[in-house]
Amino acid sequence: MLRTIVLLSLAAAALGTVIKIDKCEKVPEDVCTISESRISPCVNGNECKLKKGKEHAISFDFTPNFSAEKLKTAVYYVNRGMDIPFAELNDADGCLYTTCPVAPGVPQQLNYKLRLSKKLPSGNFPIKWRVWNEANPAQECCFLAHLAISRR
Ligand SMILES: *[C@@H]1O[C@H](CO)[C@@H](O)[C@H](O)[C@H]1NC(C)=O
């Protein structure tokens, strides 16, 4: 029993905590599915507490229903319905964080180490993560997650 618990917690530490994600309204479901997202460190997957200036490993599994030679990616925080890009990852080369090219129905994993800028507001807000086909931005994968961002 103890052995199982130790092994499970080791696995959780390595992979991160599975977080609750929501779909992005504007992205039709048949374009891309996102099956799971994980953040480490994160104690509560319903609302991870992230600290500014610290590095957080974020990964997610997605299956595009399109092919693309190159991907772009960006992360935003959503403030009063507006998507405000994180300077750290805005219109970035997605192929640095997942394998390219992508093919329809082939599962992908994107891994990113996010260091939150001290300039970000503190508080609880949704973030939006997008990955899209550079050649056709309508082909995109997108999810929302709720984070609590604090100074320390
Ligand atoms: C992939 O997209 C096509 C249309 O482009 C659609 O007919 C099909 O159902 C989609 N597949 C999945 C798994 O969503």
CSV table of C-alpha atoms and ligand atoms in Angstrom, one decimal:
chain,number,residue,atom,x,y,z
A,1,MET,CA,0.0,0.0,0.0
A,2,LEU,CA,2.7,2.5,1.1
A,3,ARG,CA,4.8,1.4,-1.8
A,4,THR,CA,1.9,2.1,-4.2
A,5,ILE,CA,1.4,5.5,-2.7
A,6,VAL,CA,5.1,6.4,-3.0
A,7,LEU,CA,5.2,5.2,-6.6
A,8,LEU,CA,2.0,7.1,-7.5
A,9,SER,CA,3.2,10.3,-6.0
A,10,LEU,CA,6.6,10.0,-7.8
A,11,ALA,CA,4.7,9.5,-11.1
A,12,ALA,CA,2.5,12.6,-10.3
A,13,ALA,CA,5.5,14.7,-9.5
A,14,ALA,CA,7.2,13.8,-12.8
A,15,LEU,CA,4.1,14.3,-15.0
A,16,GLY,CA,2.4,17.1,-13.1
A,17,THR,CA,-1.1,17.5,-11.9
A,18,VAL,CA,-4.0,17.0,-14.4
A,19,ILE,CA,-5.8,20.2,-14.6
A,20,LYS,CA,-9.4,21.0,-15.4
A,21,ILE,CA,-9.7,22.4,-18.9
A,22,ASP,CA,-12.6,23.8,-20.9
A,23,LYS,CA,-13.1,24.1,-24.6
A,24,CYS,CA,-12.7,27.4,-26.5
A,25,GLU,CA,-16.1,28.5,-27.7
A,26,LYS,CA,-15.0,29.5,-31.2
A,27,VAL,CA,-13.2,26.3,-32.1
A,28,PRO,CA,-15.4,23.5,-33.6
A,29,GLU,CA,-14.9,20.2,-31.9
A,30,ASP,CA,-14.1,18.3,-35.1
A,31,VAL,CA,-11.0,20.5,-35.8
A,32,CYS,CA,-8.9,19.3,-32.8
A,33,THR,CA,-9.4,17.6,-29.5
A,34,ILE,CA,-7.4,18.2,-26.3
A,35,SER,CA,-7.5,15.2,-24.1
A,36,GLU,CA,-5.5,16.3,-21.0
A,37,SER,CA,-3.3,19.0,-19.7
A,38,ARG,CA,-0.9,18.9,-16.8
A,39,ILE,CA,1.0,21.5,-14.8
A,40,SER,CA,3.9,21.0,-12.4
A,41,PRO,CA,4.0,22.2,-9.7
A,42,CYS,CA,0.3,22.4,-9.1
A,43,VAL,CA,-1.6,21.2,-5.9
A,44,ASN,CA,-5.2,21.7,-7.0
A,45,GLY,CA,-6.0,20.9,-10.7
A,46,ASN,CA,-9.2,22.9,-10.5
A,47,GLU,CA,-7.2,26.0,-10.0
A,48,CYS,CA,-3.5,25.8,-10.0
A,49,LYS,CA,-1.7,28.4,-8.0
A,50,LEU,CA,1.2,29.7,-10.0
A,51,LYS,CA,3.9,32.0,-8.8
A,52,LYS,CA,5.4,34.8,-10.8
A,53,GLY,CA,9.0,34.5,-11.5
A,54,LYS,CA,8.9,30.7,-11.0
A,55,GLU,CA,9.1,28.1,-13.7
A,56,HIS,CA,6.1,25.8,-14.3
A,57,ALA,CA,6.1,22.8,-16.6
A,58,ILE,CA,2.9,22.7,-18.7
A,59,SER,CA,2.1,19.9,-21.1
A,60,PHE,CA,-1.0,18.8,-22.9
A,61,ASP,CA,-2.1,16.1,-25.3
A,62,PHE,CA,-4.0,17.1,-28.4
A,63,THR,CA,-5.1,15.3,-31.6
A,64,PRO,CA,-5.4,17.6,-34.6
A,65,ASN,CA,-7.9,16.7,-37.3
A,66,PHE,CA,-5.7,18.4,-39.9
A,67,SER,CA,-2.2,18.2,-41.3
A,68,ALA,CA,0.3,21.0,-40.9
A,69,GLU,CA,4.0,21.4,-41.7
A,70,LYS,CA,4.4,24.1,-39.1
A,71,LEU,CA,2.5,25.1,-36.0
A,72,LYS,CA,2.2,28.4,-34.2
A,73,THR,CA,1.3,28.7,-30.5
A,74,ALA,CA,0.4,31.4,-28.1
A,75,VAL,CA,-0.9,31.7,-24.5
A,76,TYR,CA,-3.2,34.4,-23.3
A,77,TYR,CA,-4.9,35.5,-20.2
A,78,VAL,CA,-8.5,36.4,-20.6
A,79,ASN,CA,-9.6,39.7,-19.1
A,80,ARG,CA,-13.2,40.9,-19.5
A,81,GLY,CA,-13.5,38.8,-22.6
A,82,MET,CA,-10.3,40.0,-24.2
A,83,ASP,CA,-7.4,37.7,-25.0
A,84,ILE,CA,-4.2,39.3,-23.8
A,85,PRO,CA,-1.1,37.4,-25.0
A,86,PHE,CA,1.7,36.5,-22.6
A,87,ALA,CA,4.8,38.2,-23.9
A,88,GLU,CA,6.7,34.9,-23.3
A,89,LEU,CA,4.7,32.9,-25.8
A,90,ASN,CA,3.0,35.0,-28.4
A,91,ASP,CA,2.8,33.8,-32.1
A,92,ALA,CA,5.7,31.5,-31.3
A,93,ASP,CA,7.1,28.5,-33.2
A,94,GLY,CA,5.0,25.6,-31.9
A,95,CYS,CA,7.3,23.1,-33.5
A,96,LEU,CA,9.9,23.9,-30.7
A,97,TYR,CA,7.5,22.4,-28.2
A,98,THR,CA,5.9,19.5,-30.0
A,99,THR,CA,6.9,17.4,-33.0
A,100,CYS,CA,6.1,18.6,-36.5
A,101,PRO,CA,4.7,18.0,-39.1
A,102,VAL,CA,1.3,16.9,-37.6
A,103,ALA,CA,-1.1,14.6,-39.3
A,104,PRO,CA,-4.9,14.1,-38.9
A,105,GLY,CA,-5.7,11.8,-36.0
A,106,VAL,CA,-2.1,11.5,-34.8
A,107,PRO,CA,-1.9,12.3,-31.0
A,108,GLN,CA,0.6,15.1,-30.1
A,109,GLN,CA,2.1,16.3,-26.9
A,110,LEU,CA,3.2,19.8,-26.3
A,111,ASN,CA,5.6,20.6,-23.5
A,112,TYR,CA,6.5,24.1,-22.4
A,113,LYS,CA,8.2,25.6,-19.4
A,114,LEU,CA,6.3,28.7,-18.5
A,115,ARG,CA,8.0,31.4,-16.4
A,116,LEU,CA,5.5,34.0,-15.5
A,117,SER,CA,6.4,37.6,-15.9
A,118,LYS,CA,6.4,39.8,-12.8
A,119,LYS,CA,4.3,42.2,-14.9
A,120,LEU,CA,1.3,39.9,-15.0
A,121,PRO,CA,-1.6,40.9,-12.9
A,122,SER,CA,-2.2,38.9,-9.7
A,123,GLY,CA,-5.5,37.1,-9.2
A,124,ASN,CA,-7.6,34.3,-10.5
A,125,PHE,CA,-8.3,34.3,-14.2
A,126,PRO,CA,-8.6,32.0,-17.2
A,127,ILE,CA,-5.8,31.4,-19.5
A,128,LYS,CA,-6.3,30.3,-23.1
A,129,TRP,CA,-3.8,28.2,-25.0
A,130,ARG,CA,-3.8,28.0,-28.7
A,131,VAL,CA,-1.9,25.9,-31.3
A,132,TRP,CA,-2.7,26.5,-34.9
A,133,ASN,CA,-1.6,25.6,-38.5
A,134,GLU,CA,0.7,28.3,-39.7
A,135,ALA,CA,-0.6,27.9,-43.2
A,136,ASN,CA,-4.3,27.9,-42.1
A,137,PRO,CA,-5.0,29.6,-38.8
A,138,ALA,CA,-8.6,28.3,-38.8
A,139,GLN,CA,-7.2,24.9,-38.1
A,140,GLU,CA,-6.5,25.3,-34.4
A,141,CYS,CA,-6.4,23.5,-31.1
A,142,CYS,CA,-7.5,25.6,-28.0
A,143,PHE,CA,-8.3,25.1,-24.3
A,144,LEU,CA,-9.0,27.3,-21.3
A,145,ALA,CA,-7.7,26.7,-17.8
A,146,HIS,CA,-8.3,28.6,-14.5
A,147,LEU,CA,-5.2,29.7,-12.7
A,148,ALA,CA,-4.5,31.6,-9.6
A,149,ILE,CA,-1.5,33.8,-10.1
A,150,SER,CA,0.3,35.3,-7.2
A,151,ARG,CA,3.4,37.2,-6.4
A,152,ARG,CA,4.8,34.5,-4.0
B,1,LIG,C1,-12.4,15.5,-39.1
B,1,LIG,O1,-12.9,16.5,-40.0
B,1,LIG,C2,-13.8,16.1,-40.9
B,1,LIG,C3,-14.2,17.2,-41.8
B,1,LIG,O2,-13.1,18.0,-42.2
B,1,LIG,C4,-15.0,15.5,-40.2
B,1,LIG,O3,-15.9,14.9,-41.2
B,1,LIG,C5,-14.6,14.4,-39.3
B,1,LIG,O4,-15.7,14.0,-38.5
B,1,LIG,C6,-13.5,14.9,-38.3
B,1,LIG,N1,-13.0,13.9,-37.5
B,1,LIG,C7,-13.0,13.9,-36.1
B,1,LIG,C8,-12.4,12.8,-35.4
B,1,LIG,O5,-13.5,14.9,-35.5
